[in-house]
JSON list of C-alpha atoms in Angstrom, two decimals:
[
{"chain": "A", "resi": 61, "resn": "UNK", "atom": "CA", "xyz": [77.01, 16.08, -24.98]},
{"chain": "A", "resi": 62, "resn": "UNK", "atom": "CA", "xyz": [75.27, 14.76, -28.12]},
{"chain": "A", "resi": 63, "resn": "UNK", "atom": "CA", "xyz": [75.56, 10.97, -28.29]},
{"chain": "A", "resi": 64, "resn": "UNK", "atom": "CA", "xyz": [76.12, 9.38, -31.69]},
{"chain": "A", "resi": 65, "resn": "UNK", "atom": "CA", "xyz": [73.79, 6.47, -30.93]},
{"chain": "A", "resi": 66, "resn": "UNK", "atom": "CA", "xyz": [70.84, 8.76, -31.69]},
{"chain": "A", "resi": 67, "resn": "UNK", "atom": "CA", "xyz": [72.26, 9.84, -35.03]},
{"chain": "A", "resi": 68, "resn": "UNK", "atom": "CA", "xyz": [69.28, 9.37, -37.35]},
{"chain": "A", "resi": 69, "resn": "UNK", "atom": "CA", "xyz": [67.58, 10.89, -40.33]},
{"chain": "A", "resi": 70, "resn": "UNK", "atom": "CA", "xyz": [64.07, 12.36, -40.19]},
{"chain": "A", "resi": 71, "resn": "UNK", "atom": "CA", "xyz": [62.82, 9.43, -42.28]},
{"chain": "A", "resi": 72, "resn": "UNK", "atom": "CA", "xyz": [64.25, 6.92, -39.82]},
{"chain": "A", "resi": 73, "resn": "UNK", "atom": "CA", "xyz": [62.57, 8.71, -36.92]},
{"chain": "A", "resi": 74, "resn": "UNK", "atom": "CA", "xyz": [59.22, 8.66, -38.76]},
{"chain": "A", "resi": 75, "resn": "UNK", "atom": "CA", "xyz": [59.52, 4.94, -39.58]},
{"chain": "A", "resi": 76, "resn": "UNK", "atom": "CA", "xyz": [60.55, 4.09, -36.02]},
{"chain": "A", "resi": 77, "resn": "UNK", "atom": "CA", "xyz": [57.55, 5.92, -34.53]},
{"chain": "A", "resi": 78, "resn": "UNK", "atom": "CA", "xyz": [55.14, 4.39, -37.05]},
{"chain": "A", "resi": 79, "resn": "UNK", "atom": "CA", "xyz": [56.47, 0.92, -36.28]},
{"chain": "A", "resi": 80, "resn": "UNK", "atom": "CA", "xyz": [56.11, 1.44, -32.52]},
{"chain": "A", "resi": 81, "resn": "UNK", "atom": "CA", "xyz": [52.54, 2.75, -32.81]},
{"chain": "A", "resi": 82, "resn": "UNK", "atom": "CA", "xyz": [51.48, -0.09, -35.15]},
{"chain": "A", "resi": 83, "resn": "UNK", "atom": "CA", "xyz": [53.09, -2.80, -33.00]},
{"chain": "A", "resi": 84, "resn": "UNK", "atom": "CA", "xyz": [51.54, -1.42, -29.81]},
{"chain": "A", "resi": 85, "resn": "UNK", "atom": "CA", "xyz": [48.09, -1.05, -31.36]},
{"chain": "A", "resi": 86, "resn": "UNK", "atom": "CA", "xyz": [48.32, -4.48, -32.97]},
{"chain": "A", "resi": 87, "resn": "UNK", "atom": "CA", "xyz": [49.26, -6.07, -29.66]},
{"chain": "A", "resi": 88, "resn": "UNK", "atom": "CA", "xyz": [46.31, -4.42, -27.90]},
{"chain": "A", "resi": 89, "resn": "UNK", "atom": "CA", "xyz": [43.86, -5.50, -30.64]},
{"chain": "A", "resi": 90, "resn": "UNK", "atom": "CA", "xyz": [45.09, -9.10, -30.56]},
{"chain": "A", "resi": 91, "resn": "UNK", "atom": "CA", "xyz": [44.92, -9.16, -26.77]},
{"chain": "A", "resi": 92, "resn": "UNK", "atom": "CA", "xyz": [41.42, -7.63, -26.84]},
{"chain": "A", "resi": 93, "resn": "UNK", "atom": "CA", "xyz": [40.06, -10.41, -29.05]},
{"chain": "A", "resi": 94, "resn": "UNK", "atom": "CA", "xyz": [42.06, -13.11, -27.26]},
{"chain": "A", "resi": 95, "resn": "UNK", "atom": "CA", "xyz": [40.38, -12.12, -24.01]},
{"chain": "A", "resi": 96, "resn": "UNK", "atom": "CA", "xyz": [36.89, -12.34, -25.48]},
{"chain": "A", "resi": 97, "resn": "UNK", "atom": "CA", "xyz": [36.33, -8.79, -26.63]},
{"chain": "A", "resi": 98, "resn": "UNK", "atom": "CA", "xyz": [33.62, -6.79, -24.94]},
{"chain": "A", "resi": 99, "resn": "UNK", "atom": "CA", "xyz": [31.79, -9.82, -23.48]},
{"chain": "A", "resi": 100, "resn": "UNK", "atom": "CA", "xyz": [32.58, -8.92, -19.87]},
{"chain": "A", "resi": 101, "resn": "UNK", "atom": "CA", "xyz": [30.72, -6.35, -17.81]},
{"chain": "A", "resi": 102, "resn": "UNK", "atom": "CA", "xyz": [31.83, -2.77, -18.17]},
{"chain": "A", "resi": 103, "resn": "UNK", "atom": "CA", "xyz": [33.87, -1.29, -15.35]},
{"chain": "A", "resi": 104, "resn": "UNK", "atom": "CA", "xyz": [32.25, 1.27, -13.06]},
{"chain": "A", "resi": 105, "resn": "UNK", "atom": "CA", "xyz": [32.88, 4.96, -13.72]},
{"chain": "A", "resi": 106, "resn": "UNK", "atom": "CA", "xyz": [35.40, 5.30, -10.88]},
{"chain": "A", "resi": 107, "resn": "UNK", "atom": "CA", "xyz": [37.48, 2.45, -12.33]},
{"chain": "A", "resi": 108, "resn": "UNK", "atom": "CA", "xyz": [37.40, 4.09, -15.75]},
{"chain": "A", "resi": 109, "resn": "UNK", "atom": "CA", "xyz": [38.70, 7.32, -14.23]},
{"chain": "A", "resi": 110, "resn": "UNK", "atom": "CA", "xyz": [41.50, 5.41, -12.50]},
{"chain": "A", "resi": 111, "resn": "UNK", "atom": "CA", "xyz": [42.43, 3.69, -15.79]},
{"chain": "A", "resi": 112, "resn": "UNK", "atom": "CA", "xyz": [42.55, 6.98, -17.71]},
{"chain": "A", "resi": 113, "resn": "UNK", "atom": "CA", "xyz": [44.57, 8.76, -15.01]},
{"chain": "A", "resi": 114, "resn": "UNK", "atom": "CA", "xyz": [47.91, 7.21, -16.09]},
{"chain": "A", "resi": 115, "resn": "UNK", "atom": "CA", "xyz": [47.27, 8.56, -19.60]},
{"chain": "A", "resi": 116, "resn": "UNK", "atom": "CA", "xyz": [46.87, 12.07, -18.22]},
{"chain": "A", "resi": 117, "resn": "UNK", "atom": "CA", "xyz": [50.03, 11.72, -16.13]},
{"chain": "A", "resi": 118, "resn": "UNK", "atom": "CA", "xyz": [51.96, 10.42, -19.16]},
{"chain": "A", "resi": 119, "resn": "UNK", "atom": "CA", "xyz": [50.70, 13.35, -21.25]},
{"chain": "A", "resi": 120, "resn": "UNK", "atom": "CA", "xyz": [51.95, 15.77, -18.61]},
{"chain": "A", "resi": 121, "resn": "UNK", "atom": "CA", "xyz": [55.43, 14.24, -18.53]},
{"chain": "A", "resi": 122, "resn": "UNK", "atom": "CA", "xyz": [55.66, 13.75, -22.30]},
{"chain": "A", "resi": 123, "resn": "UNK", "atom": "CA", "xyz": [55.04, 17.46, -22.78]},
{"chain": "A", "resi": 124, "resn": "UNK", "atom": "CA", "xyz": [57.94, 18.23, -20.43]},
{"chain": "A", "resi": 125, "resn": "UNK", "atom": "CA", "xyz": [60.48, 16.33, -22.55]},
{"chain": "A", "resi": 126, "resn": "UNK", "atom": "CA", "xyz": [60.84, 19.26, -24.96]},
{"chain": "A", "resi": 127, "resn": "UNK", "atom": "CA", "xyz": [62.24, 21.53, -22.28]},
{"chain": "A", "resi": 128, "resn": "UNK", "atom": "CA", "xyz": [65.15, 19.22, -21.49]},
{"chain": "A", "resi": 129, "resn": "UNK", "atom": "CA", "xyz": [67.14, 19.83, -24.69]},
{"chain": "A", "resi": 130, "resn": "UNK", "atom": "CA", "xyz": [70.43, 21.67, -24.47]},
{"chain": "A", "resi": 131, "resn": "UNK", "atom": "CA", "xyz": [70.78, 24.68, -26.75]},
{"chain": "A", "resi": 132, "resn": "UNK", "atom": "CA", "xyz": [73.11, 24.18, -29.69]},
{"chain": "A", "resi": 133, "resn": "UNK", "atom": "CA", "xyz": [76.34, 26.15, -29.91]},
{"chain": "A", "resi": 134, "resn": "UNK", "atom": "CA", "xyz": [76.03, 28.73, -32.71]},
{"chain": "A", "resi": 135, "resn": "UNK", "atom": "CA", "xyz": [79.77, 28.41, -33.43]},
{"chain": "A", "resi": 136, "resn": "UNK", "atom": "CA", "xyz": [79.31, 24.81, -34.55]},
{"chain": "A", "resi": 137, "resn": "UNK", "atom": "CA", "xyz": [79.30, 24.30, -38.35]},
{"chain": "A", "resi": 138, "resn": "UNK", "atom": "CA", "xyz": [75.82, 24.41, -39.93]},
{"chain": "A", "resi": 139, "resn": "UNK", "atom": "CA", "xyz": [75.85, 20.78, -41.08]},
{"chain": "A", "resi": 140, "resn": "UNK", "atom": "CA", "xyz": [76.79, 19.62, -37.59]},
{"chain": "A", "resi": 141, "resn": "UNK", "atom": "CA", "xyz": [74.03, 21.77, -36.05]},
{"chain": "A", "resi": 142, "resn": "UNK", "atom": "CA", "xyz": [71.50, 20.13, -38.37]},
{"chain": "A", "resi": 143, "resn": "UNK", "atom": "CA", "xyz": [72.78, 16.63, -37.52]},
{"chain": "A", "resi": 144, "resn": "UNK", "atom": "CA", "xyz": [72.74, 17.34, -33.80]},
{"chain": "A", "resi": 145, "resn": "UNK", "atom": "CA", "xyz": [69.25, 18.78, -34.00]},
{"chain": "A", "resi": 146, "resn": "UNK", "atom": "CA", "xyz": [67.85, 15.59, -35.49]},
{"chain": "A", "resi": 147, "resn": "UNK", "atom": "CA", "xyz": [69.87, 13.51, -33.00]},
{"chain": "A", "resi": 148, "resn": "UNK", "atom": "CA", "xyz": [68.38, 15.41, -30.05]},
{"chain": "A", "resi": 149, "resn": "UNK", "atom": "CA", "xyz": [64.90, 15.09, -31.56]},
{"chain": "A", "resi": 150, "resn": "UNK", "atom": "CA", "xyz": [65.41, 11.33, -32.00]},
{"chain": "A", "resi": 151, "resn": "UNK", "atom": "CA", "xyz": [66.55, 10.96, -28.39]},
{"chain": "A", "resi": 152, "resn": "UNK", "atom": "CA", "xyz": [63.51, 12.86, -27.16]},
{"chain": "A", "resi": 153, "resn": "UNK", "atom": "CA", "xyz": [61.26, 10.74, -29.35]},
{"chain": "A", "resi": 154, "resn": "UNK", "atom": "CA", "xyz": [62.55, 7.61, -27.64]},
{"chain": "A", "resi": 155, "resn": "UNK", "atom": "CA", "xyz": [61.87, 9.19, -24.24]},
{"chain": "A", "resi": 156, "resn": "UNK", "atom": "CA", "xyz": [58.35, 10.22, -25.26]},
{"chain": "A", "resi": 157, "resn": "UNK", "atom": "CA", "xyz": [57.66, 6.73, -26.59]},
{"chain": "A", "resi": 158, "resn": "UNK", "atom": "CA", "xyz": [58.69, 5.18, -23.28]},
{"chain": "A", "resi": 159, "resn": "UNK", "atom": "CA", "xyz": [56.59, 7.65, -21.29]},
{"chain": "A", "resi": 160, "resn": "UNK", "atom": "CA", "xyz": [53.53, 7.19, -23.50]},
{"chain": "A", "resi": 161, "resn": "UNK", "atom": "CA", "xyz": [53.74, 3.39, -23.54]},
{"chain": "A", "resi": 162, "resn": "UNK", "atom": "CA", "xyz": [53.62, 3.21, -19.74]},
{"chain": "A", "resi": 163, "resn": "UNK", "atom": "CA", "xyz": [49.81, 3.72, -19.51]},
{"chain": "A", "resi": 164, "resn": "UNK", "atom": "CA", "xyz": [49.31, 1.06, -22.19]},
{"chain": "A", "resi": 165, "resn": "UNK", "atom": "CA", "xyz": [51.38, -1.39, -20.15]},
{"chain": "A", "resi": 166, "resn": "UNK", "atom": "CA", "xyz": [49.40, -0.48, -17.03]},
{"chain": "A", "resi": 167, "resn": "UNK", "atom": "CA", "xyz": [46.13, -1.09, -18.90]},
{"chain": "A", "resi": 168, "resn": "UNK", "atom": "CA", "xyz": [47.39, -4.50, -20.05]},
{"chain": "A", "resi": 169, "resn": "UNK", "atom": "CA", "xyz": [48.29, -5.41, -16.46]},
{"chain": "A", "resi": 170, "resn": "UNK", "atom": "CA", "xyz": [44.90, -4.26, -15.18]},
{"chain": "A", "resi": 171, "resn": "UNK", "atom": "CA", "xyz": [43.26, -6.41, -17.85]},
{"chain": "A", "resi": 172, "resn": "UNK", "atom": "CA", "xyz": [44.68, -9.53, -16.22]},
{"chain": "A", "resi": 173, "resn": "UNK", "atom": "CA", "xyz": [43.81, -8.67, -12.62]},
{"chain": "A", "resi": 174, "resn": "UNK", "atom": "CA", "xyz": [40.50, -6.78, -12.88]},
{"chain": "A", "resi": 175, "resn": "UNK", "atom": "CA", "xyz": [37.14, -8.50, -13.37]},
{"chain": "A", "resi": 176, "resn": "UNK", "atom": "CA", "xyz": [36.31, -6.36, -16.42]},
{"chain": "A", "resi": 177, "resn": "UNK", "atom": "CA", "xyz": [38.41, -8.31, -18.88]},
{"chain": "A", "resi": 178, "resn": "UNK", "atom": "CA", "xyz": [39.16, -6.60, -22.16]},
{"chain": "A", "resi": 179, "resn": "UNK", "atom": "CA", "xyz": [37.26, -3.45, -21.22]},
{"chain": "A", "resi": 180, "resn": "UNK", "atom": "CA", "xyz": [40.39, -2.34, -19.39]},
{"chain": "A", "resi": 181, "resn": "UNK", "atom": "CA", "xyz": [42.13, -2.24, -22.75]},
{"chain": "A", "resi": 182, "resn": "UNK", "atom": "CA", "xyz": [39.39, -0.14, -24.30]},
{"chain": "A", "resi": 183, "resn": "UNK", "atom": "CA", "xyz": [39.35, 2.34, -21.42]},
{"chain": "A", "resi": 184, "resn": "UNK", "atom": "CA", "xyz": [43.08, 2.57, -20.67]},
{"chain": "A", "resi": 185, "resn": "UNK", "atom": "CA", "xyz": [45.07, 1.39, -23.68]},
{"chain": "A", "resi": 186, "resn": "UNK", "atom": "CA", "xyz": [43.15, 3.07, -26.51]},
{"chain": "A", "resi": 187, "resn": "UNK", "atom": "CA", "xyz": [43.67, 6.59, -25.11]},
{"chain": "A", "resi": 188, "resn": "UNK", "atom": "CA", "xyz": [47.26, 5.59, -24.36]},
{"chain": "A", "resi": 189, "resn": "UNK", "atom": "CA", "xyz": [47.84, 4.60, -27.99]},
{"chain": "A", "resi": 190, "resn": "UNK", "atom": "CA", "xyz": [46.26, 7.86, -29.15]},
{"chain": "A", "resi": 191, "resn": "UNK", "atom": "CA", "xyz": [48.61, 9.76, -26.84]},
{"chain": "A", "resi": 192, "resn": "UNK", "atom": "CA", "xyz": [51.55, 7.72, -28.14]},
{"chain": "A", "resi": 193, "resn": "UNK", "atom": "CA", "xyz": [50.71, 8.60, -31.73]},
{"chain": "A", "resi": 194, "resn": "UNK", "atom": "CA", "xyz": [50.10, 12.28, -30.91]},
{"chain": "A", "resi": 195, "resn": "UNK", "atom": "CA", "xyz": [53.25, 12.84, -28.85]},
{"chain": "A", "resi": 196, "resn": "UNK", "atom": "CA", "xyz": [55.75, 10.75, -30.77]},
{"chain": "A", "resi": 197, "resn": "UNK", "atom": "CA", "xyz": [54.81, 11.35, -34.40]},
{"chain": "A", "resi": 198, "resn": "UNK", "atom": "CA", "xyz": [57.00, 14.07, -35.91]},
{"chain": "A", "resi": 199, "resn": "UNK", "atom": "CA", "xyz": [54.71, 17.00, -36.61]},
{"chain": "A", "resi": 200, "resn": "UNK", "atom": "CA", "xyz": [55.05, 20.72, -37.04]},
{"chain": "A", "resi": 201, "resn": "UNK", "atom": "CA", "xyz": [54.17, 21.16, -33.36]},
{"chain": "A", "resi": 202, "resn": "UNK", "atom": "CA", "xyz": [56.77, 18.74, -32.02]},
{"chain": "A", "resi": 203, "resn": "UNK", "atom": "CA", "xyz": [59.58, 19.80, -34.33]},
{"chain": "A", "resi": 204, "resn": "UNK", "atom": "CA", "xyz": [58.90, 23.49, -33.69]},
{"chain": "A", "resi": 205, "resn": "UNK", "atom": "CA", "xyz": [58.95, 23.03, -29.91]},
{"chain": "A", "resi": 206, "resn": "UNK", "atom": "CA", "xyz": [62.29, 21.24, -30.11]},
{"chain": "A", "resi": 207, "resn": "UNK", "atom": "CA", "xyz": [63.77, 23.70, -32.61]},
{"chain": "A", "resi": 208, "resn": "UNK", "atom": "CA", "xyz": [62.94, 26.69, -30.40]},
{"chain": "A", "resi": 209, "resn": "UNK", "atom": "CA", "xyz": [64.86, 25.15, -27.50]},
{"chain": "A", "resi": 210, "resn": "UNK", "atom": "CA", "xyz": [67.79, 24.04, -29.68]},
{"chain": "A", "resi": 211, "resn": "UNK", "atom": "CA", "xyz": [68.13, 27.45, -31.32]},
{"chain": "A", "resi": 212, "resn": "UNK", "atom": "CA", "xyz": [67.79, 29.45, -28.07]},
{"chain": "A", "resi": 213, "resn": "UNK", "atom": "CA", "xyz": [71.43, 30.62, -28.15]},
{"chain": "A", "resi": 214, "resn": "UNK", "atom": "CA", "xyz": [71.38, 31.67, -31.81]},
{"chain": "A", "resi": 215, "resn": "UNK", "atom": "CA", "xyz": [72.08, 28.38, -33.57]},
{"chain": "A", "resi": 216, "resn": "UNK", "atom": "CA", "xyz": [70.13, 27.34, -36.65]},
{"chain": "A", "resi": 217, "resn": "UNK", "atom": "CA", "xyz": [69.30, 23.65, -36.43]},
{"chain": "A", "resi": 218, "resn": "UNK", "atom": "CA", "xyz": [66.77, 23.75, -39.28]},
{"chain": "A", "resi": 219, "resn": "UNK", "atom": "CA", "xyz": [64.83, 20.96, -37.58]},
{"chain": "A", "resi": 220, "resn": "UNK", "atom": "CA", "xyz": [61.42, 21.99, -38.93]},
{"chain": "A", "resi": 221, "resn": "UNK", "atom": "CA", "xyz": [62.76, 22.21, -42.48]},
{"chain": "A", "resi": 222, "resn": "UNK", "atom": "CA", "xyz": [64.48, 18.82, -42.23]},
{"chain": "A", "resi": 223, "resn": "UNK", "atom": "CA", "xyz": [61.27, 17.12, -41.17]},
{"chain": "A", "resi": 224, "resn": "UNK", "atom": "CA", "xyz": [59.23, 19.05, -43.73]},
{"chain": "A", "resi": 225, "resn": "UNK", "atom": "CA", "xyz": [61.40, 17.70, -46.56]},
{"chain": "A", "resi": 226, "resn": "UNK", "atom": "CA", "xyz": [60.13, 14.42, -47.89]}
]
């Protein structure tokens, strides 16, 4: 029920998310300048709306990830509940990262087929990277949402406290 491959510490989850956000943003910046920056004509408003739409869809689905966690068994030892809580949070972080990187990938693909050049990155990838950072970075909001679901049957995962410790 709780796979060991997601066994991680809160510090490892933080470093993993930071690395993913930095690599994704770095790739977009390099690609932006490699394609000539903002030299091309700006896309029309309807194209901008179409490029931002995948970000909105990704935000919708990324917010649904929290509800898919199984509640922890309160009879499980406290140390195991805490370990499982972080493991579930790590697994959901990977899912949110994948969901939130999809609009960035779409923006990169549009960049190569649309006549607007690097503007597609500005319009589609920048909001996608912001969403990626917002949804995947461990925060009080994200840890609390997960902890509520994990502790629904009376368990005490202590997820918020584990991520609050430095």
